[in-house]
PDB file of C-alpha atoms and ligand atoms in Angstrom:
ATOM      1  CA  MET A   1    -120.210 127.317 123.381  1.00  0.00           C
ATOM      2  CA  ASP A   2    -123.792 126.599 122.370  1.00  0.00           C
ATOM      3  CA  LEU A   3    -123.526 123.676 119.884  1.00  0.00           C
ATOM      4  CA  ALA A   4    -127.873 123.229 120.205  1.00  0.00           C
ATOM      5  CA  LEU A   5    -127.511 119.638 120.233  1.00  0.00           C
ATOM      6  CA  LYS A   6    -130.443 117.110 120.350  1.00  0.00           C
ATOM      7  CA  HIS A   7    -130.487 114.455 123.379  1.00  0.00           C
ATOM      8  CA  PRO A   8    -130.115 111.405 123.340  1.00  0.00           C
ATOM      9  CA  LEU A   9    -127.082 111.617 121.639  1.00  0.00           C
ATOM     10  CA  ALA A  10    -124.624 109.441 120.117  1.00  0.00           C
ATOM     11  CA  PHE A  11    -121.093 110.901 119.692  1.00  0.00           C
ATOM     12  CA  VAL A  12    -118.754 109.640 117.242  1.00  0.00           C
ATOM     13  CA  PRO A  13    -114.701 111.101 117.983  1.00  0.00           C
ATOM     14  CA  THR A  14    -112.782 111.642 115.561  1.00  0.00           C
ATOM     15  CA  MET A  15    -109.818 113.634 114.464  1.00  0.00           C
ATOM     16  CA  GLY A  16    -110.705 113.706 110.368  1.00  0.00           C
ATOM     17  CA  ALA A  17    -108.832 111.734 107.690  1.00  0.00           C
ATOM     18  CA  LEU A  18    -112.721 110.192 107.673  1.00  0.00           C
ATOM     19  CA  HIS A  19    -113.306 106.275 105.924  1.00  0.00           C
ATOM     20  CA  ALA A  20    -115.347 103.644 105.556  1.00  0.00           C
ATOM     21  CA  GLY A  21    -113.771 102.005 109.490  1.00  0.00           C
ATOM     22  CA  HIS A  22    -114.991 105.392 110.736  1.00  0.00           C
ATOM     23  CA  GLN A  23    -118.284 105.126 109.093  1.00  0.00           C
ATOM     24  CA  SER A  24    -119.200 102.000 110.188  1.00  0.00           C
ATOM     25  CA  LEU A  25    -118.731 103.584 113.718  1.00  0.00           C
ATOM     26  CA  ILE A  26    -121.111 106.319 112.654  1.00  0.00           C
ATOM     27  CA  GLU A  27    -123.531 103.786 111.141  1.00  0.00           C
ATOM     28  CA  LEU A  28    -123.640 101.702 114.349  1.00  0.00           C
ATOM     29  CA  ALA A  29    -124.066 105.164 116.237  1.00  0.00           C
ATOM     30  CA  ARG A  30    -126.951 105.686 114.032  1.00  0.00           C
ATOM     31  CA  THR A  31    -129.083 102.745 115.109  1.00  0.00           C
ATOM     32  CA  LYS A  32    -128.466 103.867 118.756  1.00  0.00           C
ATOM     33  CA  SER A  33    -130.127 107.445 118.047  1.00  0.00           C
ATOM     34  CA  THR A  34    -131.327 109.398 115.693  1.00  0.00           C
ATOM     35  CA  ASN A  35    -129.575 112.141 116.811  1.00  0.00           C
ATOM     36  CA  VAL A  36    -125.393 111.739 115.752  1.00  0.00           C
ATOM     37  CA  LEU A  37    -122.122 113.533 116.683  1.00  0.00           C
ATOM     38  CA  VAL A  38    -119.115 113.331 114.734  1.00  0.00           C
ATOM     39  CA  SER A  39    -116.428 115.823 115.993  1.00  0.00           C
ATOM     40  CA  ILE A  40    -113.688 116.208 113.700  1.00  0.00           C
ATOM     41  CA  PHE A  41    -110.646 117.773 115.959  1.00  0.00           C
ATOM     42  CA  VAL A  42    -106.635 116.851 115.041  1.00  0.00           C
ATOM     43  CA  ASN A  43    -105.823 117.118 118.853  1.00  0.00           C
ATOM     44  CA  PRO A  44    -102.388 118.413 119.273  1.00  0.00           C
ATOM     45  CA  LEU A  45    -101.914 116.972 122.678  1.00  0.00           C
ATOM     46  CA  GLN A  46    -101.606 113.433 121.743  1.00  0.00           C
ATOM     47  CA  PHE A  47     -98.839 113.729 119.122  1.00  0.00           C
ATOM     48  CA  GLU A  48     -95.585 113.268 120.173  1.00  0.00           C
ATOM     49  CA  ASN A  49     -93.723 114.780 117.584  1.00  0.00           C
ATOM     50  CA  PRO A  50     -94.931 118.493 115.819  1.00  0.00           C
ATOM     51  CA  GLU A  51     -94.314 117.167 112.431  1.00  0.00           C
ATOM     52  CA  ASP A  52     -96.621 114.246 112.803  1.00  0.00           C
ATOM     53  CA  LEU A  53     -99.287 116.333 113.322  1.00  0.00           C
ATOM     54  CA  ALA A  54     -98.116 119.207 110.717  1.00  0.00           C
ATOM     55  CA  LYS A  55     -98.135 116.304 108.494  1.00  0.00           C
ATOM     56  CA  TYR A  56    -101.757 115.098 109.915  1.00  0.00           C
ATOM     57  CA  PRO A  57    -104.071 114.545 106.506  1.00  0.00           C
ATOM     58  CA  ARG A  58    -106.893 117.528 106.766  1.00  0.00           C
ATOM     59  CA  ASP A  59    -109.796 117.550 104.268  1.00  0.00           C
ATOM     60  CA  LEU A  60    -112.656 118.682 106.114  1.00  0.00           C
ATOM     61  CA  ALA A  61    -114.832 119.078 103.096  1.00  0.00           C
ATOM     62  CA  GLY A  62    -114.245 115.620 102.276  1.00  0.00           C
ATOM     63  CA  ASP A  63    -114.783 114.423 106.269  1.00  0.00           C
ATOM     64  CA  ILE A  64    -118.549 116.593 106.588  1.00  0.00           C
ATOM     65  CA  ALA A  65    -119.705 114.608 103.471  1.00  0.00           C
ATOM     66  CA  LYS A  66    -118.622 111.137 104.609  1.00  0.00           C
ATOM     67  CA  ALA A  67    -119.849 111.543 107.842  1.00  0.00           C
ATOM     68  CA  GLU A  68    -123.060 112.795 107.016  1.00  0.00           C
ATOM     69  CA  SER A  69    -123.815 109.819 104.020  1.00  0.00           C
ATOM     70  CA  ALA A  70    -122.791 107.440 107.142  1.00  0.00           C
ATOM     71  CA  GLY A  71    -126.023 108.666 109.382  1.00  0.00           C
ATOM     72  CA  ALA A  72    -124.553 112.222 110.999  1.00  0.00           C
ATOM     73  CA  THR A  73    -126.852 114.919 111.732  1.00  0.00           C
ATOM     74  CA  PHE A  74    -124.089 117.022 113.348  1.00  0.00           C
ATOM     75  CA  VAL A  75    -120.737 117.543 112.254  1.00  0.00           C
ATOM     76  CA  TRP A  76    -118.447 119.802 114.380  1.00  0.00           C
ATOM     77  CA  SER A  77    -114.876 120.995 113.834  1.00  0.00           C
ATOM     78  CA  PRO A  78    -113.829 122.732 116.852  1.00  0.00           C
ATOM     79  CA  GLU A  79    -110.675 124.837 116.896  1.00  0.00           C
ATOM     80  CA  VAL A  80    -108.223 124.468 119.394  1.00  0.00           C
ATOM     81  CA  GLU A  81    -109.058 127.199 121.700  1.00  0.00           C
ATOM     82  CA  GLU A  82    -112.279 126.297 122.285  1.00  0.00           C
ATOM     83  CA  ILE A  83    -111.062 122.351 123.598  1.00  0.00           C
ATOM     84  CA  TYR A  84    -108.181 123.581 125.451  1.00  0.00           C
ATOM     85  CA  PRO A  85    -108.598 127.029 127.051  1.00  0.00           C
ATOM     86  CA  ALA A  86    -106.162 128.161 129.269  1.00  0.00           C
ATOM     87  CA  ASP A  87    -104.570 125.374 132.199  1.00  0.00           C
ATOM     88  CA  PRO A  88    -106.932 122.360 130.523  1.00  0.00           C
ATOM     89  CA  GLN A  89    -107.271 119.391 133.166  1.00  0.00           C
ATOM     90  CA  ILE A  90    -104.885 117.295 132.118  1.00  0.00           C
ATOM     91  CA  ILE A  91    -106.197 112.972 132.814  1.00  0.00           C
ATOM     92  CA  PRO A  92    -103.166 110.756 132.972  1.00  0.00           C
ATOM     93  CA  ALA A  93    -103.477 107.107 131.524  1.00  0.00           C
ATOM     94  CA  GLY A  94    -101.180 105.923 134.616  1.00  0.00           C
ATOM     95  CA  GLU A  95     -99.293 103.121 134.166  1.00  0.00           C
ATOM     96  CA  LEU A  96    -100.991 101.291 131.240  1.00  0.00           C
ATOM     97  CA  GLY A  97    -100.476 104.350 129.048  1.00  0.00           C
ATOM     98  CA  ASN A  98     -97.018 103.992 129.086  1.00  0.00           C
ATOM     99  CA  LYS A  99     -97.108  99.988 127.725  1.00  0.00           C
ATOM    100  CA  PHE A 100     -97.886  98.929 124.416  1.00  0.00           C
ATOM    101  CA  GLU A 101     -98.437 101.762 122.304  1.00  0.00           C
ATOM    102  CA  GLY A 102     -97.490 104.071 124.750  1.00  0.00           C
ATOM    103  CA  VAL A 103     -93.893 102.716 124.996  1.00  0.00           C
ATOM    104  CA  HIS A 104     -92.547 104.779 121.836  1.00  0.00           C
ATOM    105  CA  ARG A 105     -95.603 107.238 121.964  1.00  0.00           C
ATOM    106  CA  PHE A 106     -94.762 109.126 125.358  1.00  0.00           C
ATOM    107  CA  GLY A 107     -97.759 111.017 126.728  1.00  0.00           C
ATOM    108  CA  HIS A 108    -100.067 109.907 123.768  1.00  0.00           C
ATOM    109  CA  PHE A 109    -102.314 108.582 126.125  1.00  0.00           C
ATOM    110  CA  ASP A 110    -102.936 111.242 128.510  1.00  0.00           C
ATOM    111  CA  GLY A 111    -103.524 113.148 125.168  1.00  0.00           C
ATOM    112  CA  VAL A 112    -106.215 110.925 124.309  1.00  0.00           C
ATOM    113  CA  LEU A 113    -107.880 111.099 127.804  1.00  0.00           C
ATOM    114  CA  THR A 114    -107.447 114.993 127.926  1.00  0.00           C
ATOM    115  CA  VAL A 115    -108.928 115.275 124.582  1.00  0.00           C
ATOM    116  CA  VAL A 116    -112.117 112.701 125.070  1.00  0.00           C
ATOM    117  CA  LYS A 117    -112.932 114.010 128.828  1.00  0.00           C
ATOM    118  CA  ARG A 118    -113.026 117.529 127.613  1.00  0.00           C
ATOM    119  CA  LEU A 119    -114.971 116.553 124.672  1.00  0.00           C
ATOM    120  CA  PHE A 120    -117.691 114.650 126.225  1.00  0.00           C
ATOM    121  CA  ASP A 121    -117.619 117.538 129.034  1.00  0.00           C
ATOM    122  CA  LEU A 122    -118.748 119.860 125.684  1.00  0.00           C
ATOM    123  CA  THR A 123    -121.210 117.623 124.509  1.00  0.00           C
ATOM    124  CA  ASN A 124    -122.886 115.389 127.428  1.00  0.00           C
ATOM    125  CA  PRO A 125    -123.418 112.409 125.049  1.00  0.00           C
ATOM    126  CA  GLU A 126    -125.720 109.922 126.050  1.00  0.00           C
ATOM    127  CA  ILE A 127    -123.820 107.363 124.045  1.00  0.00           C
ATOM    128  CA  ALA A 128    -120.160 107.024 122.815  1.00  0.00           C
ATOM    129  CA  VAL A 129    -118.483 104.974 120.025  1.00  0.00           C
ATOM    130  CA  PHE A 130    -115.126 103.985 119.632  1.00  0.00           C
ATOM    131  CA  GLY A 131    -113.263 101.422 116.963  1.00  0.00           C
ATOM    132  CA  GLU A 132    -111.789  98.082 118.503  1.00  0.00           C
ATOM    133  CA  LYS A 133    -108.887  99.219 116.268  1.00  0.00           C
ATOM    134  CA  ASP A 134    -107.056 101.152 118.734  1.00  0.00           C
ATOM    135  CA  PHE A 135    -108.262  98.462 121.596  1.00  0.00           C
ATOM    136  CA  GLN A 136    -105.567 100.075 124.445  1.00  0.00           C
ATOM    137  CA  GLN A 137    -107.199 103.428 123.328  1.00  0.00           C
ATOM    138  CA  LEU A 138    -110.946 101.819 124.226  1.00  0.00           C
ATOM    139  CA  PHE A 139    -109.985  99.810 127.336  1.00  0.00           C
ATOM    140  CA  LEU A 140    -108.319 103.647 128.884  1.00  0.00           C
ATOM    141  CA  ILE A 141    -111.564 105.427 128.022  1.00  0.00           C
ATOM    142  CA  LYS A 142    -113.876 102.646 129.303  1.00  0.00           C
ATOM    143  CA  ARG A 143    -111.715 102.857 132.520  1.00  0.00           C
ATOM    144  CA  MET A 144    -111.829 106.586 132.794  1.00  0.00           C
ATOM    145  CA  VAL A 145    -115.832 106.699 132.191  1.00  0.00           C
ATOM    146  CA  LYS A 146    -115.874 104.486 135.058  1.00  0.00           C
ATOM    147  CA  GLU A 147    -113.678 106.188 137.250  1.00  0.00           C
ATOM    148  CA  PHE A 148    -115.025 109.741 136.865  1.00  0.00           C
ATOM    149  CA  GLU A 149    -118.813 108.237 136.755  1.00  0.00           C
ATOM    150  CA  LEU A 150    -119.925 109.450 133.680  1.00  0.00           C
ATOM    151  CA  PRO A 151    -123.134 108.750 132.357  1.00  0.00           C
ATOM    152  CA  ILE A 152    -121.616 107.765 129.151  1.00  0.00           C
ATOM    153  CA  GLN A 153    -122.193 104.425 127.346  1.00  0.00           C
ATOM    154  CA  ILE A 154    -119.109 103.472 125.710  1.00  0.00           C
ATOM    155  CA  ILE A 155    -119.935 101.290 122.778  1.00  0.00           C
ATOM    156  CA  ASN A 156    -117.219  99.065 121.225  1.00  0.00           C
ATOM    157  CA  ALA A 157    -117.170  99.499 117.092  1.00  0.00           C
ATOM    158  CA  PRO A 158    -115.617  95.886 115.118  1.00  0.00           C
ATOM    159  CA  ILE A 159    -112.839  96.519 113.541  1.00  0.00           C
ATOM    160  CA  ILE A 160    -113.347  96.704 109.728  1.00  0.00           C
ATOM    161  CA  ARG A 161    -111.287  95.103 107.557  1.00  0.00           C
ATOM    162  CA  GLU A 162    -110.526  94.836 103.260  1.00  0.00           C
ATOM    163  CA  PRO A 163    -111.025  91.876 101.547  1.00  0.00           C
ATOM    164  CA  ASP A 164    -107.744  90.686 102.078  1.00  0.00           C
ATOM    165  CA  GLY A 165    -108.073  91.106 105.518  1.00  0.00           C
ATOM    166  CA  LEU A 166    -106.165  94.155 106.479  1.00  0.00           C
ATOM    167  CA  ALA A 167    -107.574  96.616 109.064  1.00  0.00           C
ATOM    168  CA  MET A 168    -108.364  99.867 107.454  1.00  0.00           C
ATOM    169  CA  SER A 169    -106.575 102.785 108.655  1.00  0.00           C
ATOM    170  CA  SER A 170    -105.401 106.324 107.395  1.00  0.00           C
ATOM    171  CA  ARG A 171    -102.308 105.106 107.303  1.00  0.00           C
ATOM    172  CA  ASN A 172    -103.171 102.513 104.471  1.00  0.00           C
ATOM    173  CA  VAL A 173    -102.857 104.569 101.795  1.00  0.00           C
ATOM    174  CA  ARG A 174     -99.053 105.582 102.478  1.00  0.00           C
ATOM    175  CA  LEU A 175     -98.126 101.794 101.725  1.00  0.00           C
ATOM    176  CA  ASP A 176     -96.593 101.433  98.664  1.00  0.00           C
ATOM    177  CA  PHE A 177     -97.626  98.324  96.305  1.00  0.00           C
ATOM    178  CA  ASP A 178     -95.035  95.991  98.020  1.00  0.00           C
ATOM    179  CA  GLY A 179     -95.907  97.089 101.838  1.00  0.00           C
ATOM    180  CA  ARG A 180     -99.647  96.697 101.183  1.00  0.00           C
ATOM    181  CA  SER A 181     -99.485  93.125  99.770  1.00  0.00           C
ATOM    182  CA  ALA A 182     -97.009  92.184 103.163  1.00  0.00           C
ATOM    183  CA  ALA A 183     -98.889  94.336 105.240  1.00  0.00           C
ATOM    184  CA  THR A 184    -101.490  91.061 105.397  1.00  0.00           C
ATOM    185  CA  ILE A 185     -99.599  89.733 107.432  1.00  0.00           C
ATOM    186  CA  ILE A 186    -100.647  91.069 110.515  1.00  0.00           C
ATOM    187  CA  SER A 187    -103.795  90.069 109.876  1.00  0.00           C
ATOM    188  CA  ALA A 188    -102.953  86.334 108.659  1.00  0.00           C
ATOM    189  CA  ALA A 189    -100.921  85.722 112.086  1.00  0.00           C
ATOM    190  CA  LEU A 190    -103.713  87.055 114.047  1.00  0.00           C
ATOM    191  CA  THR A 191    -106.303  84.824 112.428  1.00  0.00           C
ATOM    192  CA  GLU A 192    -103.981  81.999 112.785  1.00  0.00           C
ATOM    193  CA  GLY A 193    -103.515  82.887 116.208  1.00  0.00           C
ATOM    194  CA  ALA A 194    -106.892  82.691 117.322  1.00  0.00           C
ATOM    195  CA  ARG A 195    -107.495  79.324 116.047  1.00  0.00           C
ATOM    196  CA  GLU A 196    -105.317  77.756 118.577  1.00  0.00           C
ATOM    197  CA  LYS A 197    -106.522  76.331 121.650  1.00  0.00           C
ATOM    198  CA  SER A 198    -104.179  77.747 124.400  1.00  0.00           C
ATOM    199  CA  VAL A 199    -102.850  81.150 124.499  1.00  0.00           C
ATOM    200  CA  THR A 200     -99.270  79.507 124.845  1.00  0.00           C
ATOM    201  CA  LYS A 201     -99.859  77.982 121.932  1.00  0.00           C
ATOM    202  CA  ALA A 202    -101.329  81.195 119.242  1.00  0.00           C
ATOM    203  CA  ARG A 203     -98.167  83.320 121.133  1.00  0.00           C
ATOM    204  CA  ALA A 204     -96.181  80.851 119.503  1.00  0.00           C
ATOM    205  CA  LYS A 205     -97.948  80.813 116.173  1.00  0.00           C
ATOM    206  CA  ILE A 206     -98.455  84.688 115.918  1.00  0.00           C
ATOM    207  CA  GLN A 207     -94.420  85.258 116.851  1.00  0.00           C
ATOM    208  CA  LYS A 208     -93.972  82.316 114.078  1.00  0.00           C
ATOM    209  CA  VAL A 209     -95.964  83.474 111.118  1.00  0.00           C
ATOM    210  CA  LEU A 210     -95.071  87.180 111.401  1.00  0.00           C
ATOM    211  CA  ALA A 211     -91.495  85.825 111.105  1.00  0.00           C
ATOM    212  CA  GLN A 212     -92.324  85.070 107.718  1.00  0.00           C
ATOM    213  CA  GLU A 213     -92.511  88.313 106.332  1.00  0.00           C
ATOM    214  CA  GLU A 214     -89.009  89.948 106.475  1.00  0.00           C
ATOM    215  CA  SER A 215     -90.224  92.966 105.548  1.00  0.00           C
ATOM    216  CA  PHE A 216     -92.511  93.881 108.934  1.00  0.00           C
ATOM    217  CA  ALA A 217     -90.666  95.139 112.100  1.00  0.00           C
ATOM    218  CA  LEU A 218     -92.362  94.162 114.913  1.00  0.00           C
ATOM    219  CA  ASP A 219     -93.023  96.163 117.707  1.00  0.00           C
ATOM    220  CA  TYR A 220     -94.449  94.098 119.766  1.00  0.00           C
ATOM    221  CA  ALA A 221     -96.894  91.287 119.896  1.00  0.00           C
ATOM    222  CA  GLU A 222     -98.988  89.890 123.016  1.00  0.00           C
ATOM    223  CA  ILE A 223    -101.917  88.495 124.055  1.00  0.00           C
ATOM    224  CA  ILE A 224    -103.616  90.433 126.899  1.00  0.00           C
ATOM    225  CA  ASP A 225    -106.919  89.914 129.212  1.00  0.00           C
ATOM    226  CA  GLU A 226    -109.110  91.989 127.348  1.00  0.00           C
ATOM    227  CA  GLU A 227    -110.732  92.659 130.780  1.00  0.00           C
ATOM    228  CA  THR A 228    -107.401  93.668 132.712  1.00  0.00           C
ATOM    229  CA  PHE A 229    -104.827  94.171 129.844  1.00  0.00           C
ATOM    230  CA  GLU A 230    -102.661  92.378 131.784  1.00  0.00           C
ATOM    231  CA  LEU A 231    -100.865  90.028 129.983  1.00  0.00           C
ATOM    232  CA  ALA A 232    -102.707  86.502 129.503  1.00  0.00           C
ATOM    233  CA  THR A 233    -102.447  83.131 130.672  1.00  0.00           C
ATOM    234  CA  ASP A 234    -103.978  79.957 129.597  1.00  0.00           C
ATOM    235  CA  GLU A 235    -106.577  80.563 132.181  1.00  0.00           C
ATOM    236  CA  THR A 236    -107.867  84.048 131.072  1.00  0.00           C
ATOM    237  CA  ASN A 237    -111.216  83.875 129.936  1.00  0.00           C
ATOM    238  CA  LEU A 238    -110.950  86.718 127.652  1.00  0.00           C
ATOM    239  CA  PRO A 239    -107.741  87.021 125.388  1.00  0.00           C
ATOM    240  CA  ARG A 240    -106.771  89.406 122.724  1.00  0.00           C
ATOM    241  CA  ALA A 241    -104.050  89.621 120.563  1.00  0.00           C
ATOM    242  CA  LEU A 242    -102.501  92.710 119.844  1.00  0.00           C
ATOM    243  CA  ILE A 243     -99.622  93.167 116.885  1.00  0.00           C
ATOM    244  CA  ALA A 244     -98.316  96.880 116.481  1.00  0.00           C
ATOM    245  CA  GLY A 245     -95.106  97.178 113.742  1.00  0.00           C
ATOM    246  CA  TRP A 246     -93.470  98.508 110.814  1.00  0.00           C
ATOM    247  CA  ILE A 247     -93.823  97.988 107.192  1.00  0.00           C
ATOM    248  CA  GLY A 248     -91.847 100.107 104.962  1.00  0.00           C
ATOM    249  CA  GLY A 249     -91.573 103.249 107.207  1.00  0.00           C
ATOM    250  CA  VAL A 250     -95.707 102.807 108.091  1.00  0.00           C
ATOM    251  CA  ARG A 251     -96.584 102.086 111.390  1.00  0.00           C
ATOM    252  CA  LEU A 252     -99.580  99.534 111.434  1.00  0.00           C
ATOM    253  CA  ILE A 253    -101.460  97.847 114.388  1.00  0.00           C
ATOM    254  CA  ASP A 254    -104.122  95.337 114.566  1.00  0.00           C
ATOM    255  CA  ASN A 255    -105.915  92.932 117.018  1.00  0.00           C
ATOM    256  CA  MET A 256    -108.497  90.057 117.368  1.00  0.00           C
ATOM    257  CA  ALA A 257    -109.969  87.736 119.707  1.00  0.00           C
ATOM    258  CA  VAL A 258    -108.046  84.560 120.717  1.00  0.00           C
ATOM    259  CA  CYS A 259    -108.574  81.020 121.444  1.00  0.00           C
ATOM    260  CA  ARG A 260    -112.278  81.511 122.499  1.00  0.00           C
TER     261      ARG A 260
HETATM  262  O1  PAF X 301    -109.212 107.189 117.853  1.00  0.00           O
HETATM  263  C1  PAF X 301    -109.032 108.855 117.419  1.00  0.00           C
HETATM  264  O2  PAF X 301    -109.192 108.968 116.329  1.00  0.00           O
HETATM  265  C2  PAF X 301    -108.530 109.613 118.463  1.00  0.00           C
HETATM  266  O3  PAF X 301    -108.034 109.161 119.381  1.00  0.00           O
HETATM  267  C3  PAF X 301    -109.870 110.269 119.106  1.00  0.00           C
HETATM  268  C4  PAF X 301    -110.144 109.111 120.239  1.00  0.00           C
HETATM  269  C5  PAF X 301    -111.036 110.810 118.458  1.00  0.00           C
HETATM  270  C6  PAF X 301    -109.280 111.206 120.068  1.00  0.00           C
HETATM  271  O4  PAF X 301    -108.464 112.668 119.675  1.00  0.00           O
END
């Protein structure tokens, strides 16, 4: 395969269904290089459930237009066979792959690391941009890059929020009117937790705020150490709160630096 890519290359891997959050990643990539590659590949390996994979929104023409308007200079939408020839090397996410997001999504992070490694091998970017919205994914990708000694600089892109605080996500459109309004409880809990001076107090505050919204079914609300992804203590330098849960059948995740 010859993609005729120009270097230095800043790469933004996506699964399509692009929204303003993705466009901010592309804009950030464009500040790092005049050559910006966006891939659109719905990775079958990171879906535990074939129905979710089949239901995943696909709008290639719309995605290409959004990617280009944000500054992409090359949009690549490979076929499954291109990414996964027979017997791809599976990259295991290890223990952390089974925690937090990994608890209910068996094999998800192995699938993410496997596709990202494959995409990197096929494109050899100097820079790759990933959103902080999927903080555990970002952490695991950084660790993989270190372990394989890949010469790629991974850049964090901050979470883009709606004016009322809700983190942008392709899933938000699936919320009905009441769900959309209830969903602001997640960023409200994070914002209030962030103001606390200690991790212990922030944990308690986040739980208290989330409990105010009956329609929110919590999966987890934890504060981790950004550097290790272990649970944070009051002594942790870089604590970050993570929340995941359900509103009206839609699963939402969000996170925020706290107690800084
Ligand atoms: O975050 C995503 O959209 C995906 O997990 C990624 C990184 C493109 C891998 O398929």
